């Protein structure tokens, strides 16, 4: 079974440019998460989807960040315009309540560098 | 705001030594998870504990959930270089599927 797929793996952009990250969760997983992780620290939740509905976006900086999961499967996270402080790893994770627990399966992340 | 503080932040030890990592909060969690993350990869779940006082073992790793469900510990016996990584605890409040991650402990085991 394929794991969570993220692309690109690395992205370098100049400040004020837009950037987008893509995530394809594990097949059948209805819950999808986007996290931001700074070097050596724990992930911080940006947004959580249940199917196509964003059920928790309280930590998403909505002035520059947006996300969508139109068909309840894959998802895109966008930053426009990017700032220097946005440099971090952006992790996508998915989970399924039908498994009886809440194990989150993480993708490898997209490392963003804003110059 | 729930905070999960991990200690120590960094740990460098020799192969064969034992170590304990702590995860502390002032909040009560209905469940707590431990993850290990290697460079360039996402975190991978090691264990989930849900009952106060619960102890789970995974080979040389022993996980304990505090009686009051506010803290947890991870003990590694006879550490090996393959144990090197970032260890993260994550707690969820009752009735939610939102896990708050701890500050992380970076472990390096030297051969």
PDB file of C-alpha atoms in Angstrom:
ATOM      1  CA  UNK A   1       0.000   0.000   0.000  1.00  0.00           C
ATOM      2  CA  UNK A   2       1.380   3.402  -0.954  1.00  0.00           C
ATOM      3  CA  UNK A   3       1.977   5.878   1.822  1.00  0.00           C
ATOM      4  CA  UNK A   4       1.187   9.572   1.906  1.00  0.00           C
ATOM      5  CA  UNK A   5       2.674  11.246  -1.144  1.00  0.00           C
ATOM      6  CA  UNK A   6       3.833  14.843  -1.133  1.00  0.00           C
ATOM      7  CA  UNK A   7       5.320  16.993  -3.838  1.00  0.00           C
ATOM      8  CA  UNK A   8       7.556  18.733  -4.381  1.00  0.00           C
ATOM      9  CA  UNK A   9      10.077  17.447  -1.823  1.00  0.00           C
ATOM     10  CA  UNK A  10      12.025  20.688  -1.920  1.00  0.00           C
ATOM     11  CA  UNK A  11      11.147  24.208  -3.022  1.00  0.00           C
ATOM     12  CA  UNK A  12      13.249  27.353  -3.048  1.00  0.00           C
ATOM     13  CA  UNK A  13      11.559  30.644  -3.822  1.00  0.00           C
ATOM     14  CA  UNK A  14      12.117  34.318  -3.308  1.00  0.00           C
ATOM     15  CA  UNK A  15      10.019  36.233  -0.812  1.00  0.00           C
ATOM     16  CA  UNK A  16       6.716  37.583  -2.062  1.00  0.00           C
ATOM     17  CA  UNK A  17       6.415  34.729  -4.567  1.00  0.00           C
ATOM     18  CA  UNK A  18       3.531  32.233  -4.409  1.00  0.00           C
ATOM     19  CA  UNK A  19       4.081  28.540  -3.697  1.00  0.00           C
ATOM     20  CA  UNK A  20       1.879  25.465  -3.602  1.00  0.00           C
ATOM     21  CA  UNK A  21       2.280  22.049  -2.046  1.00  0.00           C
ATOM     22  CA  UNK A  22       0.379  18.929  -2.995  1.00  0.00           C
ATOM     23  CA  UNK A  23      -0.583  15.926  -0.898  1.00  0.00           C
ATOM     24  CA  UNK A  24      -2.175  12.603  -1.809  1.00  0.00           C
ATOM     25  CA  UNK A  25      -3.261  10.731   1.337  1.00  0.00           C
ATOM     26  CA  UNK A  26      -3.478   6.993   1.847  1.00  0.00           C
ATOM     27  CA  UNK A  27      -6.428   5.585  -0.066  1.00  0.00           C
ATOM     28  CA  UNK A  28      -9.575   5.505   2.043  1.00  0.00           C
ATOM     29  CA  UNK A  29      -8.307   7.881   4.717  1.00  0.00           C
ATOM     30  CA  UNK A  30     -10.986  10.481   5.290  1.00  0.00           C
ATOM     31  CA  UNK A  31      -8.962  12.752   7.590  1.00  0.00           C
ATOM     32  CA  UNK A  32      -6.148  14.865   6.189  1.00  0.00           C
ATOM     33  CA  UNK A  33      -3.811  17.179   8.107  1.00  0.00           C
ATOM     34  CA  UNK A  34      -1.359  19.859   7.091  1.00  0.00           C
ATOM     35  CA  UNK A  35       1.388  20.653   9.589  1.00  0.00           C
ATOM     36  CA  UNK A  36       4.253  23.119   9.681  1.00  0.00           C
ATOM     37  CA  UNK A  37       7.491  21.935  11.276  1.00  0.00           C
ATOM     38  CA  UNK A  38      10.428  24.151  12.116  1.00  0.00           C
ATOM     39  CA  UNK A  39      13.857  22.569  12.433  1.00  0.00           C
ATOM     40  CA  UNK A  40      14.173  20.344  15.484  1.00  0.00           C
ATOM     41  CA  UNK A  41      10.681  21.145  16.745  1.00  0.00           C
ATOM     42  CA  UNK A  42       7.366  19.361  16.801  1.00  0.00           C
ATOM     43  CA  UNK A  43       4.821  19.749  14.001  1.00  0.00           C
ATOM     44  CA  UNK A  44       2.200  22.461  14.400  1.00  0.00           C
ATOM     45  CA  UNK A  45      -1.247  21.858  12.949  1.00  0.00           C
ATOM     46  CA  UNK A  46      -2.311  24.266  10.210  1.00  0.00           C
ATOM     47  CA  UNK A  47      -5.555  22.673   9.062  1.00  0.00           C
ATOM     48  CA  UNK A  48      -7.479  19.427   9.395  1.00  0.00           C
ATOM     49  CA  UNK A  49      -9.994  18.069   6.904  1.00  0.00           C
ATOM     50  CA  UNK A  50     -12.713  15.503   7.403  1.00  0.00           C
ATOM     51  CA  UNK A  51     -13.421  14.451   3.831  1.00  0.00           C
ATOM     52  CA  UNK A  52     -13.751  17.754   1.958  1.00  0.00           C
ATOM     53  CA  UNK A  53     -14.668  19.857   4.999  1.00  0.00           C
ATOM     54  CA  UNK A  54     -12.080  21.899   6.870  1.00  0.00           C
ATOM     55  CA  UNK A  55     -13.041  21.143  10.488  1.00  0.00           C
ATOM     56  CA  UNK A  56     -10.123  22.922  12.161  1.00  0.00           C
ATOM     57  CA  UNK A  57      -8.309  25.799  10.476  1.00  0.00           C
ATOM     58  CA  UNK A  58      -7.852  27.953  13.567  1.00  0.00           C
ATOM     59  CA  UNK A  59      -4.051  27.922  13.228  1.00  0.00           C
ATOM     60  CA  UNK A  60      -3.977  28.698   9.514  1.00  0.00           C
ATOM     61  CA  UNK A  61      -2.746  32.268   8.768  1.00  0.00           C
ATOM     62  CA  UNK A  62      -5.584  33.049   6.436  1.00  0.00           C
ATOM     63  CA  UNK A  63      -4.147  36.298   5.151  1.00  0.00           C
ATOM     64  CA  UNK A  64      -1.556  34.397   3.140  1.00  0.00           C
ATOM     65  CA  UNK A  65      -2.275  30.675   3.480  1.00  0.00           C
ATOM     66  CA  UNK A  66      -5.077  28.763   1.817  1.00  0.00           C
ATOM     67  CA  UNK A  67      -5.890  25.102   1.418  1.00  0.00           C
ATOM     68  CA  UNK A  68      -8.374  23.005  -0.459  1.00  0.00           C
ATOM     69  CA  UNK A  69      -9.490  19.385  -0.653  1.00  0.00           C
ATOM     70  CA  UNK A  70     -12.171  19.650  -3.280  1.00  0.00           C
ATOM     71  CA  UNK A  71     -13.058  15.985  -3.786  1.00  0.00           C
ATOM     72  CA  UNK A  72     -12.131  14.793  -0.330  1.00  0.00           C
ATOM     73  CA  UNK A  73      -9.020  13.026  -1.562  1.00  0.00           C
ATOM     74  CA  UNK A  74      -5.864  14.957  -2.428  1.00  0.00           C
ATOM     75  CA  UNK A  75      -5.179  18.416  -1.088  1.00  0.00           C
ATOM     76  CA  UNK A  76      -3.241  21.553  -1.941  1.00  0.00           C
ATOM     77  CA  UNK A  77      -1.746  24.079   0.476  1.00  0.00           C
ATOM     78  CA  UNK A  78      -0.854  27.479  -0.942  1.00  0.00           C
ATOM     79  CA  UNK A  79       1.102  30.432   0.379  1.00  0.00           C
ATOM     80  CA  UNK A  80       0.781  33.798  -1.332  1.00  0.00           C
ATOM     81  CA  UNK A  81       2.894  35.816  -0.875  1.00  0.00           C
ATOM     82  CA  UNK A  82       5.616  33.855   0.905  1.00  0.00           C
ATOM     83  CA  UNK A  83       7.661  35.497   3.647  1.00  0.00           C
ATOM     84  CA  UNK A  84      11.107  34.668   4.989  1.00  0.00           C
ATOM     85  CA  UNK A  85       9.574  33.240   8.145  1.00  0.00           C
ATOM     86  CA  UNK A  86       7.624  30.669   6.146  1.00  0.00           C
ATOM     87  CA  UNK A  87      10.799  28.635   5.605  1.00  0.00           C
ATOM     88  CA  UNK A  88      10.025  25.273   7.182  1.00  0.00           C
ATOM     89  CA  UNK A  89       8.977  21.720   6.389  1.00  0.00           C
ATOM     90  CA  UNK A  90       5.323  21.319   5.484  1.00  0.00           C
ATOM     91  CA  UNK A  91       4.013  17.889   6.430  1.00  0.00           C
ATOM     92  CA  UNK A  92       0.846  16.214   5.277  1.00  0.00           C
ATOM     93  CA  UNK A  93      -0.699  13.359   7.233  1.00  0.00           C
ATOM     94  CA  UNK A  94      -3.795  11.221   6.915  1.00  0.00           C
ATOM     95  CA  UNK A  95      -5.755   8.934   9.185  1.00  0.00           C
ATOM     96  CA  UNK A  96      -8.819   6.745   9.199  1.00  0.00           C
ATOM     97  CA  UNK A  97     -11.242   6.456  12.110  1.00  0.00           C
ATOM     98  CA  UNK A  98     -12.349   3.087  10.856  1.00  0.00           C
ATOM     99  CA  UNK A  99      -9.048   1.617  12.006  1.00  0.00           C
ATOM    100  CA  UNK A 100     -10.227   2.032  15.587  1.00  0.00           C
ATOM    101  CA  UNK A 101      -7.584   4.500  16.604  1.00  0.00           C
ATOM    102  CA  UNK A 102      -6.108   7.698  15.324  1.00  0.00           C
ATOM    103  CA  UNK A 103      -2.736   6.796  13.938  1.00  0.00           C
ATOM    104  CA  UNK A 104      -1.580   9.546  11.662  1.00  0.00           C
ATOM    105  CA  UNK A 105       0.497   8.500   8.686  1.00  0.00           C
ATOM    106  CA  UNK A 106       2.850  11.230   7.594  1.00  0.00           C
ATOM    107  CA  UNK A 107       4.314  12.015   4.228  1.00  0.00           C
ATOM    108  CA  UNK A 108       8.000  12.922   3.865  1.00  0.00           C
ATOM    109  CA  UNK A 109       7.213  16.636   3.791  1.00  0.00           C
ATOM    110  CA  UNK A 110       8.083  19.539   1.534  1.00  0.00           C
ATOM    111  CA  UNK A 111      11.046  21.600   2.635  1.00  0.00           C
ATOM    112  CA  UNK A 112      10.435  25.233   1.747  1.00  0.00           C
ATOM    113  CA  UNK A 113      13.220  27.789   1.667  1.00  0.00           C
ATOM    114  CA  UNK A 114      12.247  31.422   1.181  1.00  0.00           C
ATOM    115  CA  UNK A 115      15.131  33.690   0.171  1.00  0.00           C
TER     116      UNK A 115
ATOM    117  CA  UNK B   1      -3.352  26.723  25.122  1.00  0.00           C
ATOM    118  CA  UNK B   2      -2.125  23.194  25.676  1.00  0.00           C
ATOM    119  CA  UNK B   3       1.620  22.811  25.755  1.00  0.00           C
ATOM    120  CA  UNK B   4       3.658  19.643  25.790  1.00  0.00           C
ATOM    121  CA  UNK B   5       7.177  20.190  27.037  1.00  0.00           C
ATOM    122  CA  UNK B   6       9.756  17.530  26.324  1.00  0.00           C
ATOM    123  CA  UNK B   7      13.037  17.068  28.118  1.00  0.00           C
ATOM    124  CA  UNK B   8      15.818  16.883  27.451  1.00  0.00           C
ATOM    125  CA  UNK B   9      15.818  18.847  24.220  1.00  0.00           C
ATOM    126  CA  UNK B  10      19.015  17.187  23.032  1.00  0.00           C
ATOM    127  CA  UNK B  11      20.686  13.968  24.127  1.00  0.00           C
ATOM    128  CA  UNK B  12      23.927  12.427  22.878  1.00  0.00           C
ATOM    129  CA  UNK B  13      24.886   9.091  24.375  1.00  0.00           C
ATOM    130  CA  UNK B  14      27.111   6.096  23.718  1.00  0.00           C
ATOM    131  CA  UNK B  15      25.784   2.849  22.326  1.00  0.00           C
ATOM    132  CA  UNK B  16      24.596   0.573  25.107  1.00  0.00           C
ATOM    133  CA  UNK B  17      23.553   3.303  27.523  1.00  0.00           C
ATOM    134  CA  UNK B  18      20.026   3.729  28.838  1.00  0.00           C
ATOM    135  CA  UNK B  19      18.015   6.927  28.572  1.00  0.00           C
ATOM    136  CA  UNK B  20      14.653   8.417  29.476  1.00  0.00           C
ATOM    137  CA  UNK B  21      12.761  11.142  27.645  1.00  0.00           C
ATOM    138  CA  UNK B  22       9.995  13.039  29.390  1.00  0.00           C
ATOM    139  CA  UNK B  23       6.829  14.662  28.076  1.00  0.00           C
ATOM    140  CA  UNK B  24       5.001  16.971  30.483  1.00  0.00           C
ATOM    141  CA  UNK B  25       1.887  19.110  30.397  1.00  0.00           C
ATOM    142  CA  UNK B  26      -0.497  20.841  32.769  1.00  0.00           C
ATOM    143  CA  UNK B  27      -3.394  19.531  30.673  1.00  0.00           C
ATOM    144  CA  UNK B  28      -5.092  16.160  30.839  1.00  0.00           C
ATOM    145  CA  UNK B  29      -5.039  14.084  27.676  1.00  0.00           C
ATOM    146  CA  UNK B  30      -7.338  11.254  26.692  1.00  0.00           C
ATOM    147  CA  UNK B  31      -4.551   9.667  24.699  1.00  0.00           C
ATOM    148  CA  UNK B  32      -0.887  10.247  24.112  1.00  0.00           C
ATOM    149  CA  UNK B  33       1.290   9.099  21.277  1.00  0.00           C
ATOM    150  CA  UNK B  34       5.028   8.816  20.748  1.00  0.00           C
ATOM    151  CA  UNK B  35       6.586   9.230  17.310  1.00  0.00           C
ATOM    152  CA  UNK B  36      10.119   8.936  15.947  1.00  0.00           C
ATOM    153  CA  UNK B  37      11.219  11.051  13.040  1.00  0.00           C
ATOM    154  CA  UNK B  38      14.344  10.565  10.968  1.00  0.00           C
ATOM    155  CA  UNK B  39      15.924  13.289   8.827  1.00  0.00           C
ATOM    156  CA  UNK B  40      14.017  13.939   5.617  1.00  0.00           C
ATOM    157  CA  UNK B  41      11.076  11.803   6.677  1.00  0.00           C
ATOM    158  CA  UNK B  42       7.774  12.320   8.420  1.00  0.00           C
ATOM    159  CA  UNK B  43       7.156  11.135  11.992  1.00  0.00           C
ATOM    160  CA  UNK B  44       6.306   7.457  12.446  1.00  0.00           C
ATOM    161  CA  UNK B  45       4.022   6.322  15.237  1.00  0.00           C
ATOM    162  CA  UNK B  46       5.645   4.142  17.902  1.00  0.00           C
ATOM    163  CA  UNK B  47       2.850   3.745  20.441  1.00  0.00           C
ATOM    164  CA  UNK B  48      -0.463   5.116  21.706  1.00  0.00           C
ATOM    165  CA  UNK B  49      -1.340   5.066  25.411  1.00  0.00           C
ATOM    166  CA  UNK B  50      -4.827   5.832  26.672  1.00  0.00           C
ATOM    167  CA  UNK B  51      -5.102   4.698  30.306  1.00  0.00           C
ATOM    168  CA  UNK B  52      -3.545   6.485  33.269  1.00  0.00           C
ATOM    169  CA  UNK B  53      -0.588   4.462  34.547  1.00  0.00           C
ATOM    170  CA  UNK B  54      -0.451   2.371  31.384  1.00  0.00           C
ATOM    171  CA  UNK B  55       2.900   0.863  30.448  1.00  0.00           C
ATOM    172  CA  UNK B  56       3.666  -0.427  26.965  1.00  0.00           C
ATOM    173  CA  UNK B  57       6.821  -2.075  25.733  1.00  0.00           C
ATOM    174  CA  UNK B  58       8.159  -2.167  22.200  1.00  0.00           C
ATOM    175  CA  UNK B  59      11.355  -4.229  22.180  1.00  0.00           C
ATOM    176  CA  UNK B  60      13.870  -2.037  24.044  1.00  0.00           C
ATOM    177  CA  UNK B  61      11.473   0.898  24.364  1.00  0.00           C
ATOM    178  CA  UNK B  62       9.184   1.289  27.376  1.00  0.00           C
ATOM    179  CA  UNK B  63       6.424   3.884  27.368  1.00  0.00           C
ATOM    180  CA  UNK B  64       4.490   5.015  30.425  1.00  0.00           C
ATOM    181  CA  UNK B  65       1.451   7.255  30.705  1.00  0.00           C
ATOM    182  CA  UNK B  66       1.215   9.183  33.962  1.00  0.00           C
ATOM    183  CA  UNK B  67      -1.521   8.294  36.443  1.00  0.00           C
ATOM    184  CA  UNK B  68      -3.148  11.696  35.940  1.00  0.00           C
ATOM    185  CA  UNK B  69      -2.715  11.486  32.148  1.00  0.00           C
ATOM    186  CA  UNK B  70      -0.731  14.725  32.089  1.00  0.00           C
ATOM    187  CA  UNK B  71       2.698  13.305  31.425  1.00  0.00           C
ATOM    188  CA  UNK B  72       4.514  10.427  29.806  1.00  0.00           C
ATOM    189  CA  UNK B  73       7.961   8.949  29.575  1.00  0.00           C
ATOM    190  CA  UNK B  74       9.913   6.951  27.048  1.00  0.00           C
ATOM    191  CA  UNK B  75      12.749   4.763  28.307  1.00  0.00           C
ATOM    192  CA  UNK B  76      15.227   3.151  25.941  1.00  0.00           C
ATOM    193  CA  UNK B  77      17.386   0.311  27.196  1.00  0.00           C
ATOM    194  CA  UNK B  78      20.788  -0.360  25.636  1.00  0.00           C
ATOM    195  CA  UNK B  79      20.481   2.338  22.997  1.00  0.00           C
ATOM    196  CA  UNK B  80      21.723   1.582  19.502  1.00  0.00           C
ATOM    197  CA  UNK B  81      22.765   3.919  16.672  1.00  0.00           C
ATOM    198  CA  UNK B  82      19.535   3.005  14.895  1.00  0.00           C
ATOM    199  CA  UNK B  83      17.614   4.711  17.704  1.00  0.00           C
ATOM    200  CA  UNK B  84      18.982   8.074  16.569  1.00  0.00           C
ATOM    201  CA  UNK B  85      16.243  10.509  15.632  1.00  0.00           C
ATOM    202  CA  UNK B  86      13.768  13.115  16.813  1.00  0.00           C
ATOM    203  CA  UNK B  87      11.327  11.749  19.369  1.00  0.00           C
ATOM    204  CA  UNK B  88       7.967  13.490  19.601  1.00  0.00           C
ATOM    205  CA  UNK B  89       5.091  13.065  21.993  1.00  0.00           C
ATOM    206  CA  UNK B  90       1.603  14.139  20.978  1.00  0.00           C
ATOM    207  CA  UNK B  91      -1.498  14.410  23.138  1.00  0.00           C
ATOM    208  CA  UNK B  92      -5.185  14.610  22.315  1.00  0.00           C
ATOM    209  CA  UNK B  93      -7.973  15.893  24.527  1.00  0.00           C
ATOM    210  CA  UNK B  94     -11.095  13.895  25.159  1.00  0.00           C
ATOM    211  CA  UNK B  95     -13.518  13.849  22.257  1.00  0.00           C
ATOM    212  CA  UNK B  96     -11.101  15.298  19.734  1.00  0.00           C
ATOM    213  CA  UNK B  97      -8.849  13.913  17.062  1.00  0.00           C
ATOM    214  CA  UNK B  98      -6.555  16.921  17.327  1.00  0.00           C
ATOM    215  CA  UNK B  99      -3.125  15.983  18.559  1.00  0.00           C
ATOM    216  CA  UNK B 100      -0.813  18.634  19.997  1.00  0.00           C
ATOM    217  CA  UNK B 101       2.828  17.776  19.438  1.00  0.00           C
ATOM    218  CA  UNK B 102       5.552  18.247  21.996  1.00  0.00           C
ATOM    219  CA  UNK B 103       8.706  20.284  21.555  1.00  0.00           C
ATOM    220  CA  UNK B 104      10.763  17.228  20.579  1.00  0.00           C
ATOM    221  CA  UNK B 105      13.865  15.444  21.854  1.00  0.00           C
ATOM    222  CA  UNK B 106      16.725  14.951  19.460  1.00  0.00           C
ATOM    223  CA  UNK B 107      18.639  11.773  20.308  1.00  0.00           C
ATOM    224  CA  UNK B 108      21.997  10.805  18.898  1.00  0.00           C
ATOM    225  CA  UNK B 109      23.466   7.425  19.751  1.00  0.00           C
ATOM    226  CA  UNK B 110      27.164   7.120  19.047  1.00  0.00           C
ATOM    227  CA  UNK B 111      28.684   3.796  18.016  1.00  0.00           C
TER     228      UNK B 111
END
